[in-house]
């Protein structure tokens, strides 16, 4: 079974629209971390946010906001007033402690196309 | 945070040859990781590399195909051996500088974009 599921393969929006990227995760650990990364066409992975399993507060950073709900094992990402520069592939990831290191599991990614 | 560089940034290789990818970190880290990202796919962990010990490979990856070196706390190499077109991917190294403190975070290098003809 997938540890991290991003059901939306590709989303297209017009600039200034709001868009939400879904992420559902699966873990038996009580302590874990969730992440979002952005991968623009250039290929590098850009870290966006990290949340630990004990902090369910939603977070807002500029046009970005994240909704963490343990009850539904979801960690959704919303971009408000999208811009063309937001076009990228977005990955959700789960980190669990495995023996002597923290293992990351990545979702399959959601490609976001923001059209002018 | 950690700043990571990789060499080469991209390469085009002939099948049957090998390519060694270098990963340099600007600080000493215990854990380094190598990932593969096939075209249009997600990241898959190849192996975990600790300094002074053999790399630990994930299911589906073997040392003969992907030998890894970790000579010190700031450097690692991944070799893609006897390449075939299926090895065309982006290869990324990453570090987890505070993992032993129970703080999960991972920083990624810029990636090496490999095309095998």
mmCIF file of C-alpha atoms in Angstrom:
data_model
loop_
_atom_site.group_PDB
_atom_site.id
_atom_site.type_symbol
_atom_site.label_atom_id
_atom_site.label_comp_id
_atom_site.label_asym_id
_atom_site.label_seq_id
_atom_site.Cartn_x
_atom_site.Cartn_y
_atom_site.Cartn_z
ATOM 1 C CA UNK A 1 0.000 0.000 0.000
ATOM 2 C CA UNK A 2 1.128 3.529 -0.705
ATOM 3 C CA UNK A 3 2.349 5.402 2.304
ATOM 4 C CA UNK A 4 1.586 8.757 0.688
ATOM 5 C CA UNK A 5 -1.152 9.232 -1.862
ATOM 6 C CA UNK A 6 -1.546 12.249 -4.056
ATOM 7 C CA UNK A 7 -4.608 11.400 -6.069
ATOM 8 C CA UNK A 8 -4.405 14.435 -8.329
ATOM 9 C CA UNK A 9 -1.931 13.706 -11.079
ATOM 10 C CA UNK A 10 -2.255 17.046 -12.807
ATOM 11 C CA UNK A 11 -4.224 20.222 -12.158
ATOM 12 C CA UNK A 12 -4.643 23.203 -14.450
ATOM 13 C CA UNK A 13 -5.882 26.543 -13.225
ATOM 14 C CA UNK A 14 -5.980 30.072 -14.503
ATOM 15 C CA UNK A 15 -3.862 32.660 -12.760
ATOM 16 C CA UNK A 16 -5.419 34.138 -9.589
ATOM 17 C CA UNK A 17 -7.512 31.053 -8.949
ATOM 18 C CA UNK A 18 -7.101 29.241 -5.645
ATOM 19 C CA UNK A 19 -6.001 25.620 -5.829
ATOM 20 C CA UNK A 20 -5.754 22.841 -3.259
ATOM 21 C CA UNK A 21 -3.406 19.912 -3.597
ATOM 22 C CA UNK A 22 -4.464 16.829 -1.691
ATOM 23 C CA UNK A 23 -2.249 14.495 0.285
ATOM 24 C CA UNK A 24 -3.309 11.433 2.253
ATOM 25 C CA UNK A 25 -0.809 9.433 4.258
ATOM 26 C CA UNK A 26 -0.675 6.139 6.079
ATOM 27 C CA UNK A 27 1.435 5.338 9.116
ATOM 28 C CA UNK A 28 1.294 3.344 12.328
ATOM 29 C CA UNK A 29 3.820 5.556 14.068
ATOM 30 C CA UNK A 30 2.681 8.111 16.602
ATOM 31 C CA UNK A 31 5.653 10.334 15.823
ATOM 32 C CA UNK A 32 6.156 11.270 12.213
ATOM 33 C CA UNK A 33 6.681 14.288 10.023
ATOM 34 C CA UNK A 34 4.940 15.518 6.910
ATOM 35 C CA UNK A 35 6.461 17.656 4.204
ATOM 36 C CA UNK A 36 5.677 19.459 1.011
ATOM 37 C CA UNK A 37 8.302 20.024 -1.658
ATOM 38 C CA UNK A 38 8.112 21.939 -4.919
ATOM 39 C CA UNK A 39 9.966 20.757 -8.003
ATOM 40 C CA UNK A 40 10.064 23.361 -10.773
ATOM 41 C CA UNK A 41 11.022 22.354 -14.326
ATOM 42 C CA UNK A 42 14.685 22.895 -13.484
ATOM 43 C CA UNK A 43 14.487 19.775 -11.324
ATOM 44 C CA UNK A 44 15.677 20.853 -7.904
ATOM 45 C CA UNK A 45 13.515 20.069 -4.894
ATOM 46 C CA UNK A 46 12.483 23.098 -2.909
ATOM 47 C CA UNK A 47 11.437 22.564 0.687
ATOM 48 C CA UNK A 48 8.138 24.276 1.528
ATOM 49 C CA UNK A 49 7.001 23.058 4.926
ATOM 50 C CA UNK A 50 7.498 20.455 7.650
ATOM 51 C CA UNK A 51 4.923 19.477 10.258
ATOM 52 C CA UNK A 52 5.299 16.988 13.071
ATOM 53 C CA UNK A 53 2.509 14.665 14.090
ATOM 54 C CA UNK A 54 1.847 16.516 17.317
ATOM 55 C CA UNK A 55 1.209 19.869 15.748
ATOM 56 C CA UNK A 56 -2.137 20.023 13.992
ATOM 57 C CA UNK A 57 -2.244 23.775 13.743
ATOM 58 C CA UNK A 58 -2.828 24.984 10.253
ATOM 59 C CA UNK A 59 -0.131 27.162 8.850
ATOM 60 C CA UNK A 60 -0.170 30.098 6.494
ATOM 61 C CA UNK A 61 2.836 31.537 4.716
ATOM 62 C CA UNK A 62 1.970 34.248 2.286
ATOM 63 C CA UNK A 63 -0.184 32.716 -0.433
ATOM 64 C CA UNK A 64 0.481 29.195 0.843
ATOM 65 C CA UNK A 65 -1.495 27.438 3.537
ATOM 66 C CA UNK A 66 -1.532 23.913 4.869
ATOM 67 C CA UNK A 67 -4.331 21.969 6.513
ATOM 68 C CA UNK A 68 -3.209 19.032 8.653
ATOM 69 C CA UNK A 69 -5.969 16.715 9.883
ATOM 70 C CA UNK A 70 -4.926 13.575 11.725
ATOM 71 C CA UNK A 71 -8.516 12.335 11.842
ATOM 72 C CA UNK A 72 -8.476 11.914 8.076
ATOM 73 C CA UNK A 73 -4.707 11.406 7.707
ATOM 74 C CA UNK A 74 -4.541 14.329 5.335
ATOM 75 C CA UNK A 75 -2.115 17.175 4.827
ATOM 76 C CA UNK A 76 -3.512 19.382 2.109
ATOM 77 C CA UNK A 77 -1.805 22.355 0.531
ATOM 78 C CA UNK A 78 -3.629 25.412 -0.779
ATOM 79 C CA UNK A 79 -2.213 28.121 -2.985
ATOM 80 C CA UNK A 80 -4.274 31.292 -2.953
ATOM 81 C CA UNK A 81 -4.335 33.592 -5.969
ATOM 82 C CA UNK A 82 -2.086 31.291 -7.976
ATOM 83 C CA UNK A 83 0.611 32.691 -10.216
ATOM 84 C CA UNK A 84 2.363 31.335 -13.282
ATOM 85 C CA UNK A 85 5.534 30.898 -11.210
ATOM 86 C CA UNK A 86 3.663 28.363 -9.084
ATOM 87 C CA UNK A 87 3.697 25.952 -12.014
ATOM 88 C CA UNK A 88 5.669 22.937 -10.842
ATOM 89 C CA UNK A 89 5.316 19.416 -9.542
ATOM 90 C CA UNK A 90 4.474 19.319 -5.853
ATOM 91 C CA UNK A 91 5.401 16.360 -3.698
ATOM 92 C CA UNK A 92 3.987 15.451 -0.338
ATOM 93 C CA UNK A 93 6.236 13.290 1.849
ATOM 94 C CA UNK A 94 6.060 11.360 5.096
ATOM 95 C CA UNK A 95 9.055 10.739 7.323
ATOM 96 C CA UNK A 96 9.140 7.896 9.829
ATOM 97 C CA UNK A 97 11.931 6.771 12.067
ATOM 98 C CA UNK A 98 13.298 3.476 10.852
ATOM 99 C CA UNK A 99 15.990 1.944 13.030
ATOM 100 C CA UNK A 100 18.810 4.453 12.808
ATOM 101 C CA UNK A 101 17.511 6.912 10.269
ATOM 102 C CA UNK A 102 14.431 8.816 9.212
ATOM 103 C CA UNK A 103 13.013 7.314 6.071
ATOM 104 C CA UNK A 104 11.131 9.515 3.643
ATOM 105 C CA UNK A 105 8.234 8.294 1.571
ATOM 106 C CA UNK A 106 7.188 10.507 -1.305
ATOM 107 C CA UNK A 107 3.832 10.713 -2.996
ATOM 108 C CA UNK A 108 3.630 10.443 -6.741
ATOM 109 C CA UNK A 109 3.404 14.202 -7.133
ATOM 110 C CA UNK A 110 0.830 16.620 -8.486
ATOM 111 C CA UNK A 111 1.731 18.656 -11.518
ATOM 112 C CA UNK A 112 0.268 22.129 -11.271
ATOM 113 C CA UNK A 113 -0.140 24.195 -14.416
ATOM 114 C CA UNK A 114 -1.027 27.821 -13.855
ATOM 115 C CA UNK A 115 -2.042 29.531 -17.059
ATOM 116 C CA UNK A 116 -1.924 33.295 -17.557
ATOM 117 C CA UNK B 1 20.183 23.982 6.611
ATOM 118 C CA UNK B 2 22.740 22.303 4.378
ATOM 119 C CA UNK B 3 24.017 23.310 0.964
ATOM 120 C CA UNK B 4 24.547 20.388 -1.371
ATOM 121 C CA UNK B 5 26.235 20.316 -4.735
ATOM 122 C CA UNK B 6 26.278 17.520 -7.275
ATOM 123 C CA UNK B 7 28.499 16.807 -10.241
ATOM 124 C CA UNK B 8 27.801 16.428 -13.057
ATOM 125 C CA UNK B 9 24.548 18.342 -13.330
ATOM 126 C CA UNK B 10 23.658 16.349 -16.414
ATOM 127 C CA UNK B 11 25.206 13.816 -18.740
ATOM 128 C CA UNK B 12 24.405 11.793 -21.807
ATOM 129 C CA UNK B 13 25.986 8.345 -21.786
ATOM 130 C CA UNK B 14 26.157 5.299 -23.983
ATOM 131 C CA UNK B 15 24.639 2.046 -22.852
ATOM 132 C CA UNK B 16 27.076 -0.315 -21.179
ATOM 133 C CA UNK B 17 29.180 2.453 -19.686
ATOM 134 C CA UNK B 18 29.268 3.669 -16.073
ATOM 135 C CA UNK B 19 28.874 7.118 -14.560
ATOM 136 C CA UNK B 20 29.956 8.286 -11.138
ATOM 137 C CA UNK B 21 27.966 11.089 -9.545
ATOM 138 C CA UNK B 22 29.519 13.153 -6.790
ATOM 139 C CA UNK B 23 27.703 14.765 -3.893
ATOM 140 C CA UNK B 24 29.368 17.389 -1.694
ATOM 141 C CA UNK B 25 27.841 18.909 1.443
ATOM 142 C CA UNK B 26 28.964 22.121 3.107
ATOM 143 C CA UNK B 27 28.801 20.605 6.602
ATOM 144 C CA UNK B 28 29.484 17.276 8.239
ATOM 145 C CA UNK B 29 26.488 14.970 8.214
ATOM 146 C CA UNK B 30 26.062 11.413 9.352
ATOM 147 C CA UNK B 31 23.331 10.293 6.994
ATOM 148 C CA UNK B 32 23.371 10.760 3.251
ATOM 149 C CA UNK B 33 20.823 9.355 0.865
ATOM 150 C CA UNK B 34 20.633 8.659 -2.843
ATOM 151 C CA UNK B 35 17.356 8.817 -4.730
ATOM 152 C CA UNK B 36 16.301 8.073 -8.274
ATOM 153 C CA UNK B 37 13.528 9.928 -10.043
ATOM 154 C CA UNK B 38 12.539 8.334 -13.307
ATOM 155 C CA UNK B 39 10.847 10.560 -15.896
ATOM 156 C CA UNK B 40 7.474 11.753 -14.666
ATOM 157 C CA UNK B 41 7.758 9.679 -11.512
ATOM 158 C CA UNK B 42 8.253 10.248 -7.825
ATOM 159 C CA UNK B 43 11.452 9.882 -5.855
ATOM 160 C CA UNK B 44 12.592 6.390 -4.938
ATOM 161 C CA UNK B 45 15.236 5.809 -2.299
ATOM 162 C CA UNK B 46 18.175 3.828 -3.649
ATOM 163 C CA UNK B 47 20.333 3.570 -0.551
ATOM 164 C CA UNK B 48 21.422 5.148 2.692
ATOM 165 C CA UNK B 49 25.105 5.927 3.074
ATOM 166 C CA UNK B 50 26.779 6.284 6.440
ATOM 167 C CA UNK B 51 30.398 7.276 6.737
ATOM 168 C CA UNK B 52 32.583 4.343 7.615
ATOM 169 C CA UNK B 53 30.097 1.612 6.824
ATOM 170 C CA UNK B 54 28.615 -0.125 3.836
ATOM 171 C CA UNK B 55 25.641 1.531 2.219
ATOM 172 C CA UNK B 56 22.236 0.055 2.946
ATOM 173 C CA UNK B 57 20.226 -0.613 -0.205
ATOM 174 C CA UNK B 58 16.481 -0.556 -0.624
ATOM 175 C CA UNK B 59 14.597 -3.416 -2.161
ATOM 176 C CA UNK B 60 15.174 -3.531 -5.893
ATOM 177 C CA UNK B 61 18.596 -1.876 -5.791
ATOM 178 C CA UNK B 62 21.895 -3.752 -5.556
ATOM 179 C CA UNK B 63 25.460 -2.770 -4.864
ATOM 180 C CA UNK B 64 26.789 -4.197 -8.125
ATOM 181 C CA UNK B 65 24.556 -1.853 -10.095
ATOM 182 C CA UNK B 66 24.769 1.184 -7.810
ATOM 183 C CA UNK B 67 28.023 1.101 -5.834
ATOM 184 C CA UNK B 68 28.263 3.912 -3.306
ATOM 185 C CA UNK B 69 31.234 5.380 -1.524
ATOM 186 C CA UNK B 70 31.179 7.521 1.606
ATOM 187 C CA UNK B 71 34.802 8.355 2.399
ATOM 188 C CA UNK B 72 34.061 11.181 4.843
ATOM 189 C CA UNK B 73 31.266 13.159 6.465
ATOM 190 C CA UNK B 74 30.877 15.672 3.639
ATOM 191 C CA UNK B 75 31.152 13.602 0.482
ATOM 192 C CA UNK B 76 29.606 10.626 -1.282
ATOM 193 C CA UNK B 77 29.553 9.127 -4.738
ATOM 194 C CA UNK B 78 27.008 6.992 -6.537
ATOM 195 C CA UNK B 79 28.029 4.999 -9.588
ATOM 196 C CA UNK B 80 25.463 3.849 -12.108
ATOM 197 C CA UNK B 81 27.081 0.785 -13.660
ATOM 198 C CA UNK B 82 26.574 -0.902 -16.993
ATOM 199 C CA UNK B 83 23.932 1.605 -17.927
ATOM 200 C CA UNK B 84 20.871 0.950 -20.032
ATOM 201 C CA UNK B 85 18.231 3.414 -21.280
ATOM 202 C CA UNK B 86 16.062 2.419 -18.283
ATOM 203 C CA UNK B 87 18.620 4.126 -16.057
ATOM 204 C CA UNK B 88 17.748 7.495 -17.564
ATOM 205 C CA UNK B 89 16.614 9.453 -14.530
ATOM 206 C CA UNK B 90 17.401 12.299 -12.228
ATOM 207 C CA UNK B 91 19.636 11.128 -9.415
ATOM 208 C CA UNK B 92 19.491 13.176 -6.239
ATOM 209 C CA UNK B 93 21.512 13.053 -3.092
ATOM 210 C CA UNK B 94 20.151 14.332 0.172
ATOM 211 C CA UNK B 95 21.219 14.748 3.765
ATOM 212 C CA UNK B 96 19.432 14.613 7.074
ATOM 213 C CA UNK B 97 21.630 16.765 9.284
ATOM 214 C CA UNK B 98 19.602 16.491 12.486
ATOM 215 C CA UNK B 99 18.145 13.025 12.139
ATOM 216 C CA UNK B 100 20.011 11.599 15.093
ATOM 217 C CA UNK B 101 18.478 14.304 17.268
ATOM 218 C CA UNK B 102 15.020 13.092 16.335
ATOM 219 C CA UNK B 103 14.356 16.066 14.085
ATOM 220 C CA UNK B 104 13.278 14.976 10.640
ATOM 221 C CA UNK B 105 14.394 17.090 7.765
ATOM 222 C CA UNK B 106 16.026 16.378 4.490
ATOM 223 C CA UNK B 107 17.848 18.703 2.128
ATOM 224 C CA UNK B 108 18.335 17.800 -1.473
ATOM 225 C CA UNK B 109 21.041 18.450 -3.986
ATOM 226 C CA UNK B 110 20.191 19.944 -7.384
ATOM 227 C CA UNK B 111 20.172 16.517 -9.009
ATOM 228 C CA UNK B 112 22.046 14.887 -11.854
ATOM 229 C CA UNK B 113 20.002 14.442 -15.008
ATOM 230 C CA UNK B 114 21.214 11.288 -16.744
ATOM 231 C CA UNK B 115 20.235 10.232 -20.246
ATOM 232 C CA UNK B 116 21.375 6.844 -21.512
ATOM 233 C CA UNK B 117 21.285 6.257 -25.252
#
